[in-house]
PDB file of C-alpha atoms in Angstrom:
ATOM      1  CA  MET H 114     -15.186  41.359  37.249  1.00 53.00           C
ATOM      2  CA  SER H 115     -12.891  42.407  34.465  1.00 54.00           C
ATOM      3  CA  GLU H 116     -11.058  45.654  34.627  1.00 62.00           C
ATOM      4  CA  ALA H 117     -13.040  47.030  31.780  1.00 63.00           C
ATOM      5  CA  HIS H 118     -16.275  46.552  33.793  1.00 74.00           C
ATOM      6  CA  ALA H 119     -15.004  47.359  37.287  1.00 91.00           C
ATOM      7  CA  ARG H 120     -16.425  50.299  39.055  1.00 97.00           C
ATOM      8  CA  PRO H 121     -14.115  53.153  39.582  1.00 98.00           C
ATOM      9  CA  PHE H 122     -13.003  54.757  42.788  1.00 98.00           C
ATOM     10  CA  LEU H 123     -13.759  58.427  43.379  1.00 98.00           C
ATOM     11  CA  LEU H 124     -11.622  61.162  44.701  1.00 98.00           C
ATOM     12  CA  LEU H 125     -13.473  64.084  46.240  1.00 98.00           C
ATOM     13  CA  ALA H 126     -11.101  67.040  46.318  1.00 98.00           C
ATOM     14  CA  THR H 127     -11.407  70.616  47.718  1.00 97.00           C
ATOM     15  CA  ARG H 128      -8.128  72.197  46.953  1.00 96.00           C
ATOM     16  CA  ALA H 129      -8.274  75.335  44.778  1.00 95.00           C
ATOM     17  CA  GLU H 130      -4.385  75.328  44.200  1.00 95.00           C
ATOM     18  CA  ASP H 131      -3.927  73.440  40.995  1.00 96.00           C
ATOM     19  CA  GLU H 132      -0.486  72.302  41.660  1.00 96.00           C
ATOM     20  CA  ALA H 133      -1.380  70.860  45.106  1.00 96.00           C
ATOM     21  CA  ALA H 134      -4.673  69.321  43.721  1.00 97.00           C
ATOM     22  CA  ASP H 135      -2.840  67.600  40.794  1.00 97.00           C
ATOM     23  CA  GLN H 136      -0.222  66.326  43.022  1.00 97.00           C
ATOM     24  CA  GLU H 137      -2.695  64.886  45.461  1.00 97.00           C
ATOM     25  CA  TYR H 138      -4.659  63.079  42.551  1.00 98.00           C
ATOM     26  CA  ALA H 139      -1.346  61.778  41.146  1.00 98.00           C
ATOM     27  CA  ALA H 140      -0.326  60.444  44.651  1.00 98.00           C
ATOM     28  CA  PHE H 141      -3.578  58.564  45.168  1.00 98.00           C
ATOM     29  CA  LEU H 142      -3.238  57.078  41.677  1.00 98.00           C
ATOM     30  CA  ARG H 143       0.383  55.944  42.294  1.00 98.00           C
ATOM     31  CA  TYR H 144      -0.124  54.502  45.797  1.00 98.00           C
ATOM     32  CA  GLY H 145      -3.381  53.024  44.925  1.00 98.00           C
ATOM     33  CA  GLY H 146      -1.937  51.318  41.702  1.00 98.00           C
ATOM     34  CA  LEU H 147      -4.911  52.756  39.794  1.00 98.00           C
ATOM     35  CA  ALA H 148      -4.861  53.935  36.032  1.00 97.00           C
ATOM     36  CA  PRO H 149      -6.715  57.331  35.631  1.00 97.00           C
ATOM     37  CA  HIS H 150      -9.929  55.790  34.539  1.00 97.00           C
ATOM     38  CA  ARG H 151     -10.179  53.777  37.770  1.00 98.00           C
ATOM     39  CA  LEU H 152      -9.893  56.951  39.947  1.00 98.00           C
ATOM     40  CA  ARG H 153     -12.326  59.726  39.039  1.00 97.00           C
ATOM     41  CA  ARG H 154     -11.878  63.110  40.610  1.00 98.00           C
ATOM     42  CA  ARG H 155     -14.548  65.690  41.568  1.00 97.00           C
ATOM     43  CA  ARG H 156     -13.115  69.067  42.682  1.00 98.00           C
ATOM     44  CA  LEU H 157     -15.764  70.288  44.943  1.00 98.00           C
ATOM     45  CA  GLU H 158     -14.302  73.846  45.386  1.00 97.00           C
ATOM     46  CA  ARG H 159     -15.128  74.340  41.616  1.00 97.00           C
ATOM     47  CA  GLU H 160     -18.633  72.747  41.199  1.00 97.00           C
ATOM     48  CA  PRO H 161     -21.363  71.213  43.309  1.00 97.00           C
ATOM     49  CA  LEU H 162     -21.417  67.584  43.912  1.00 96.00           C
ATOM     50  CA  GLY H 163     -24.999  67.222  42.525  1.00 92.00           C
ATOM     51  CA  GLU H 164     -26.832  63.994  42.149  1.00 89.00           C
ATOM     52  CA  PHE H 165     -24.896  61.156  43.496  1.00 87.00           C
ATOM     53  CA  ASP H 166     -25.334  57.385  43.344  1.00 95.00           C
ATOM     54  CA  LEU H 167     -22.887  55.364  45.631  1.00 97.00           C
ATOM     55  CA  ASP H 168     -23.576  52.235  43.632  1.00 97.00           C
ATOM     56  CA  GLU H 169     -21.558  53.701  40.704  1.00 97.00           C
ATOM     57  CA  TYR H 170     -18.369  53.477  42.711  1.00 98.00           C
ATOM     58  CA  ALA H 171     -16.215  50.779  44.391  1.00 98.00           C
ATOM     59  CA  GLY H 172     -15.190  53.197  47.150  1.00 98.00           C
ATOM     60  CA  ILE H 173     -14.597  56.884  47.819  1.00 98.00           C
ATOM     61  CA  ILE H 174     -11.569  58.761  49.015  1.00 98.00           C
ATOM     62  CA  LEU H 175     -11.784  62.301  50.445  1.00 98.00           C
ATOM     63  CA  GLY H 176      -8.529  64.210  50.096  1.00 97.00           C
ATOM     64  CA  GLY H 177      -7.200  66.848  52.611  1.00 95.00           C
ATOM     65  CA  SER H 178      -8.287  70.387  52.413  1.00 95.00           C
ATOM     66  CA  PRO H 179      -7.496  73.875  53.529  1.00 93.00           C
ATOM     67  CA  PHE H 180     -11.013  73.838  55.057  1.00 95.00           C
ATOM     68  CA  THR H 181     -11.504  73.119  58.715  1.00 94.00           C
ATOM     69  CA  VAL H 182     -14.833  72.175  59.968  1.00 95.00           C
ATOM     70  CA  SER H 183     -14.167  73.889  63.381  1.00 94.00           C
ATOM     71  CA  ASP H 184     -13.931  77.281  61.754  1.00 92.00           C
ATOM     72  CA  PRO H 185     -16.425  79.689  63.131  1.00 93.00           C
ATOM     73  CA  PRO H 186     -19.500  79.645  60.890  1.00 92.00           C
ATOM     74  CA  ASP H 187     -19.345  83.382  60.033  1.00 94.00           C
ATOM     75  CA  GLY H 188     -15.722  82.987  59.015  1.00 93.00           C
ATOM     76  CA  LYS H 189     -16.584  80.313  56.259  1.00 96.00           C
ATOM     77  CA  SER H 190     -16.660  81.320  52.627  1.00 96.00           C
ATOM     78  CA  PRO H 191     -19.913  80.339  50.756  1.00 97.00           C
ATOM     79  CA  VAL H 192     -17.916  77.647  48.917  1.00 97.00           C
ATOM     80  CA  GLN H 193     -16.767  76.090  52.166  1.00 97.00           C
ATOM     81  CA  ARG H 194     -20.366  76.113  53.598  1.00 97.00           C
ATOM     82  CA  ARG H 195     -21.623  74.531  50.450  1.00 97.00           C
ATOM     83  CA  VAL H 196     -18.921  71.843  50.353  1.00 97.00           C
ATOM     84  CA  GLU H 197     -19.440  71.032  54.141  1.00 97.00           C
ATOM     85  CA  ALA H 198     -23.253  70.703  53.653  1.00 97.00           C
ATOM     86  CA  GLU H 199     -22.743  68.369  50.503  1.00 98.00           C
ATOM     87  CA  LEU H 200     -20.048  66.377  52.282  1.00 98.00           C
ATOM     88  CA  GLY H 201     -22.256  66.133  55.408  1.00 97.00           C
ATOM     89  CA  ASP H 202     -25.138  64.672  53.381  1.00 97.00           C
ATOM     90  CA  LEU H 203     -22.866  62.205  51.512  1.00 98.00           C
ATOM     91  CA  VAL H 204     -21.054  60.903  54.723  1.00 97.00           C
ATOM     92  CA  ALA H 205     -24.401  60.511  56.431  1.00 97.00           C
ATOM     93  CA  ALA H 206     -25.454  58.085  53.613  1.00 97.00           C
ATOM     94  CA  VAL H 207     -21.853  56.551  53.539  1.00 98.00           C
ATOM     95  CA  VAL H 208     -22.176  55.727  57.404  1.00 97.00           C
ATOM     96  CA  ARG H 209     -25.721  54.517  57.037  1.00 97.00           C
ATOM     97  CA  GLN H 210     -24.806  52.218  54.332  1.00 98.00           C
ATOM     98  CA  ASP H 211     -21.357  51.323  55.634  1.00 98.00           C
ATOM     99  CA  PHE H 212     -19.930  52.182  52.298  1.00 98.00           C
ATOM    100  CA  PRO H 213     -16.232  51.991  51.630  1.00 98.00           C
ATOM    101  CA  PHE H 214     -14.622  55.384  52.428  1.00 98.00           C
ATOM    102  CA  LEU H 215     -11.288  56.763  53.359  1.00 98.00           C
ATOM    103  CA  GLY H 216     -10.941  60.331  54.464  1.00 98.00           C
ATOM    104  CA  ALA H 217      -7.477  61.664  54.750  1.00 97.00           C
ATOM    105  CA  CYS H 218      -6.788  64.559  57.208  1.00 95.00           C
ATOM    106  CA  TYR H 219      -9.896  66.601  56.273  1.00 96.00           C
ATOM    107  CA  GLY H 220     -11.965  63.250  56.717  1.00 94.00           C
ATOM    108  CA  ILE H 221     -11.273  63.410  60.410  1.00 95.00           C
ATOM    109  CA  GLY H 222     -13.412  66.459  60.707  1.00 96.00           C
ATOM    110  CA  VAL H 223     -16.001  65.634  58.064  1.00 97.00           C
ATOM    111  CA  ILE H 224     -16.721  62.128  59.332  1.00 97.00           C
ATOM    112  CA  GLY H 225     -16.113  63.073  63.066  1.00 97.00           C
ATOM    113  CA  SER H 226     -18.702  65.810  62.930  1.00 95.00           C
ATOM    114  CA  GLN H 227     -21.274  63.371  61.534  1.00 95.00           C
ATOM    115  CA  ILE H 228     -20.805  60.724  64.257  1.00 97.00           C
ATOM    116  CA  GLY H 229     -20.742  62.993  67.226  1.00 96.00           C
ATOM    117  CA  ALA H 230     -17.029  63.069  67.778  1.00 97.00           C
ATOM    118  CA  VAL H 231     -15.519  66.186  69.481  1.00 97.00           C
ATOM    119  CA  ILE H 232     -13.578  68.220  66.766  1.00 96.00           C
ATOM    120  CA  ASP H 233     -11.633  71.071  68.095  1.00 96.00           C
ATOM    121  CA  ARG H 234      -8.095  72.718  68.123  1.00 95.00           C
ATOM    122  CA  THR H 235      -6.870  71.049  71.187  1.00 95.00           C
ATOM    123  CA  HIS H 236      -4.353  68.897  69.493  1.00 96.00           C
ATOM    124  CA  PRO H 237      -2.921  70.642  66.349  1.00 95.00           C
ATOM    125  CA  GLU H 238       0.182  69.298  64.800  1.00 95.00           C
ATOM    126  CA  PRO H 239       2.812  71.387  62.907  1.00 93.00           C
ATOM    127  CA  VAL H 240       3.708  70.586  59.324  1.00 94.00           C
ATOM    128  CA  GLY H 241       6.132  67.773  58.970  1.00 95.00           C
ATOM    129  CA  PRO H 242       6.687  64.159  59.993  1.00 96.00           C
ATOM    130  CA  THR H 243       5.398  62.451  63.058  1.00 97.00           C
ATOM    131  CA  THR H 244       5.497  58.968  64.552  1.00 98.00           C
ATOM    132  CA  VAL H 245       2.256  57.148  64.660  1.00 98.00           C
ATOM    133  CA  THR H 246       1.463  54.223  66.706  1.00 98.00           C
ATOM    134  CA  LEU H 247      -1.242  51.605  65.870  1.00 98.00           C
ATOM    135  CA  THR H 248      -3.599  50.665  68.699  1.00 98.00           C
ATOM    136  CA  ASP H 249      -4.394  47.062  69.418  1.00 98.00           C
ATOM    137  CA  ALA H 250      -7.428  47.393  67.219  1.00 98.00           C
ATOM    138  CA  GLY H 251      -5.331  48.962  64.501  1.00 98.00           C
ATOM    139  CA  ARG H 252      -2.828  46.229  64.497  1.00 98.00           C
ATOM    140  CA  VAL H 253      -5.645  43.664  63.527  1.00 98.00           C
ATOM    141  CA  ASP H 254      -7.803  46.089  61.475  1.00 98.00           C
ATOM    142  CA  PRO H 255      -8.242  44.773  57.821  1.00 98.00           C
ATOM    143  CA  LEU H 256      -6.955  48.101  56.429  1.00 98.00           C
ATOM    144  CA  LEU H 257      -4.252  49.354  58.885  1.00 98.00           C
ATOM    145  CA  CYS H 258      -2.786  45.831  59.368  1.00 98.00           C
ATOM    146  CA  VAL H 259      -0.431  46.534  56.440  1.00 98.00           C
ATOM    147  CA  LEU H 260       1.385  49.188  58.443  1.00 98.00           C
ATOM    148  CA  PRO H 261       4.130  48.620  60.988  1.00 98.00           C
ATOM    149  CA  PRO H 262       3.104  48.985  64.624  1.00 98.00           C
ATOM    150  CA  ARG H 263       5.033  52.265  64.729  1.00 98.00           C
ATOM    151  CA  PHE H 264       5.733  54.342  61.511  1.00 98.00           C
ATOM    152  CA  ASP H 265       6.537  57.953  60.390  1.00 98.00           C
ATOM    153  CA  ALA H 266       3.791  59.954  58.574  1.00 98.00           C
ATOM    154  CA  PHE H 267       3.399  63.547  57.378  1.00 97.00           C
ATOM    155  CA  VAL H 268       0.816  65.600  59.177  1.00 97.00           C
ATOM    156  CA  GLY H 269      -0.178  69.352  59.311  1.00 95.00           C
ATOM    157  CA  HIS H 270      -3.561  70.314  60.785  1.00 95.00           C
ATOM    158  CA  LYS H 271      -5.191  72.875  62.851  1.00 94.00           C
ATOM    159  CA  GLU H 272      -8.126  70.738  64.170  1.00 96.00           C
ATOM    160  CA  SER H 273      -8.497  67.153  65.172  1.00 97.00           C
ATOM    161  CA  VAL H 274     -10.586  64.634  67.187  1.00 97.00           C
ATOM    162  CA  SER H 275     -10.203  65.148  70.988  1.00 95.00           C
ATOM    163  CA  GLU H 276     -12.908  62.601  71.815  1.00 96.00           C
ATOM    164  CA  LEU H 277     -14.565  59.689  69.852  1.00 97.00           C
ATOM    165  CA  PRO H 278     -18.156  58.443  70.619  1.00 96.00           C
ATOM    166  CA  ASP H 279     -18.738  55.029  72.020  1.00 94.00           C
ATOM    167  CA  GLY H 280     -18.628  52.191  69.499  1.00 92.00           C
ATOM    168  CA  VAL H 281     -15.997  53.874  67.178  1.00 96.00           C
ATOM    169  CA  ASP H 282     -12.685  52.094  66.896  1.00 94.00           C
ATOM    170  CA  ARG H 283      -9.656  54.203  67.497  1.00 98.00           C
ATOM    171  CA  LEU H 284      -6.933  52.604  65.280  1.00 98.00           C
ATOM    172  CA  ALA H 285      -3.838  54.864  65.576  1.00 98.00           C
ATOM    173  CA  THR H 286      -2.513  57.516  67.922  1.00 98.00           C
ATOM    174  CA  SER H 287       0.530  59.709  68.348  1.00 98.00           C
ATOM    175  CA  ASP H 288       2.240  61.584  71.268  1.00 97.00           C
ATOM    176  CA  THR H 289       0.844  64.878  70.171  1.00 95.00           C
ATOM    177  CA  CYS H 290      -2.614  63.817  68.693  1.00 97.00           C
ATOM    178  CA  PRO H 291      -4.672  61.057  70.449  1.00 97.00           C
ATOM    179  CA  VAL H 292      -6.563  60.133  67.466  1.00 98.00           C
ATOM    180  CA  GLN H 293      -4.555  59.592  64.251  1.00 98.00           C
ATOM    181  CA  ALA H 294      -7.084  57.038  62.700  1.00 98.00           C
ATOM    182  CA  PHE H 295     -10.552  55.629  63.412  1.00 98.00           C
ATOM    183  CA  ARG H 296     -13.105  53.349  61.900  1.00 98.00           C
ATOM    184  CA  VAL H 297     -16.819  53.572  61.851  1.00 98.00           C
ATOM    185  CA  GLY H 298     -18.721  50.361  61.232  1.00 97.00           C
ATOM    186  CA  ALA H 299     -16.673  47.826  59.149  1.00 98.00           C
ATOM    187  CA  ASN H 300     -15.809  50.160  56.049  1.00 98.00           C
ATOM    188  CA  VAL H 301     -15.657  53.881  56.942  1.00 98.00           C
ATOM    189  CA  TYR H 302     -12.106  55.091  57.836  1.00 98.00           C
ATOM    190  CA  ALA H 303     -10.514  58.406  58.579  1.00 98.00           C
ATOM    191  CA  THR H 304      -6.906  59.199  59.118  1.00 98.00           C
ATOM    192  CA  GLN H 305      -5.343  62.372  60.647  1.00 97.00           C
ATOM    193  CA  PHE H 306      -2.042  61.551  58.896  1.00 98.00           C
ATOM    194  CA  HIS H 307      -1.740  61.847  55.188  1.00 97.00           C
ATOM    195  CA  PRO H 308      -1.315  58.273  53.738  1.00 98.00           C
ATOM    196  CA  GLU H 309      -0.585  59.691  50.283  1.00 97.00           C
ATOM    197  CA  LEU H 310       2.114  62.146  51.081  1.00 97.00           C
ATOM    198  CA  ASP H 311       5.794  61.603  50.486  1.00 95.00           C
ATOM    199  CA  ALA H 312       8.514  64.225  50.798  1.00 95.00           C
ATOM    200  CA  GLN H 313       8.067  65.744  47.474  1.00 95.00           C
ATOM    201  CA  GLY H 314       4.413  65.931  47.931  1.00 95.00           C
ATOM    202  CA  MET H 315       4.882  67.715  51.224  1.00 95.00           C
ATOM    203  CA  SER H 316       7.097  70.199  49.614  1.00 96.00           C
ATOM    204  CA  THR H 317       4.600  71.153  47.057  1.00 95.00           C
ATOM    205  CA  ARG H 318       1.945  71.671  49.794  1.00 95.00           C
ATOM    206  CA  ILE H 319       4.360  73.737  51.920  1.00 95.00           C
ATOM    207  CA  ASP H 320       4.658  76.072  48.913  1.00 95.00           C
ATOM    208  CA  ALA H 321       0.971  76.022  48.191  1.00 94.00           C
ATOM    209  CA  TYR H 322      -0.113  76.712  51.847  1.00 94.00           C
ATOM    210  CA  LYS H 323       2.634  78.811  53.389  1.00 92.00           C
ATOM    211  CA  HIS H 324       0.245  81.801  53.738  1.00 92.00           C
ATOM    212  CA  HIS H 325      -2.658  79.703  55.127  1.00 92.00           C
ATOM    213  CA  GLY H 326      -1.559  79.932  58.801  1.00 92.00           C
ATOM    214  CA  TYR H 327      -0.127  76.456  59.331  1.00 91.00           C
ATOM    215  CA  PHE H 328       3.472  77.983  59.846  1.00 94.00           C
ATOM    216  CA  GLU H 329       5.231  81.157  59.433  1.00 94.00           C
ATOM    217  CA  PRO H 330       5.943  81.765  55.635  1.00 94.00           C
ATOM    218  CA  GLY H 331       9.591  82.250  56.346  1.00 95.00           C
ATOM    219  CA  GLU H 332       9.803  78.574  57.767  1.00 95.00           C
ATOM    220  CA  ALA H 333       8.902  77.081  54.372  1.00 95.00           C
ATOM    221  CA  GLU H 334      12.402  76.101  53.253  1.00 96.00           C
ATOM    222  CA  SER H 335      13.446  74.708  56.568  1.00 96.00           C
ATOM    223  CA  LEU H 336      10.214  72.608  56.721  1.00 96.00           C
ATOM    224  CA  LYS H 337      10.905  71.270  53.268  1.00 96.00           C
ATOM    225  CA  GLN H 338      14.458  70.231  54.354  1.00 96.00           C
ATOM    226  CA  VAL H 339      12.972  68.380  57.401  1.00 95.00           C
ATOM    227  CA  ALA H 340      10.484  66.624  55.014  1.00 94.00           C
ATOM    228  CA  ARG H 341      13.239  65.495  52.747  1.00 94.00           C
ATOM    229  CA  SER H 342      15.523  64.245  55.539  1.00 93.00           C
ATOM    230  CA  GLY H 343      12.592  62.156  57.137  1.00 89.00           C
ATOM    231  CA  ASN H 344      11.812  58.423  56.841  1.00 92.00           C
ATOM    232  CA  VAL H 345       8.212  58.426  55.671  1.00 96.00           C
ATOM    233  CA  VAL H 346       8.048  55.325  53.616  1.00 96.00           C
ATOM    234  CA  HIS H 347       5.133  53.235  54.917  1.00 98.00           C
ATOM    235  CA  PRO H 348       1.855  55.206  54.859  1.00 98.00           C
ATOM    236  CA  GLY H 349       1.323  54.724  51.079  1.00 98.00           C
ATOM    237  CA  ALA H 350       0.627  51.074  51.658  1.00 98.00           C
ATOM    238  CA  LEU H 351      -2.642  51.956  53.331  1.00 98.00           C
ATOM    239  CA  VAL H 352      -3.904  53.522  50.063  1.00 98.00           C
ATOM    240  CA  ARG H 353      -2.967  50.379  48.020  1.00 98.00           C
ATOM    241  CA  ARG H 354      -4.661  48.176  50.709  1.00 98.00           C
ATOM    242  CA  PHE H 355      -7.964  50.209  50.548  1.00 98.00           C
ATOM    243  CA  VAL H 356      -7.973  49.747  46.764  1.00 98.00           C
ATOM    244  CA  GLN H 357      -7.340  45.957  47.228  1.00 98.00           C
ATOM    245  CA  LEU H 358     -10.054  45.554  49.827  1.00 98.00           C
ATOM    246  CA  TYR H 359     -12.763  47.218  47.828  1.00 98.00           C
ATOM    247  CA  GLU H 360     -12.099  46.870  44.068  1.00 97.00           C
ATOM    248  CA  ASP H 361     -14.470  44.883  42.054  1.00 90.00           C
TER     249      ASP H 361
END
């Protein structure tokens, strides 16, 4: 199909902070090799998802979020409750149809909660780089096979998957977090690490979320220095591979 008639991808975003939201969109454009018309963005923290037709899109990407699905229900804002309900309905349809989907960080909780994974705060990871190792399944997976067997990636999360249900492939792990990536069916993916983040993007998010409980605000500058001195160069290839696998 010609590019003029190709279906776009869709980025579902929930970041209220404009600088972080725009950086995330720009990163997925850059690493995906997509022009803006090929990656539509919906900011769910601003407006409801509404009527939705999966057939309009080649694939869906769910960006990261300050929301965590394991928050106590009475501690969630009305916006968070709405977003989680909308994403829950969407992911149920995605899993049922095995529709191409890549959930980054927040996707671990959103997809995991739909498939019966245990989502809790047993394995949080501090903001910064970590070393991710592909499992045997990950090394031959059509998406993750473009990554080295071990690579550094940026993380920073309060919740994670501590147990996957039977029949779901664990694709990557790390010393501090047992599930860094998994696949449901053939086409539904979630990563705990951020495939779209480089050092500059991590620095933007450190500034945006320094009062959100991920770290002490006074640590922001030292965390940015750690990010800049790291060797996070491989994860972006996963975004490009996702586009290559599913573009029309």
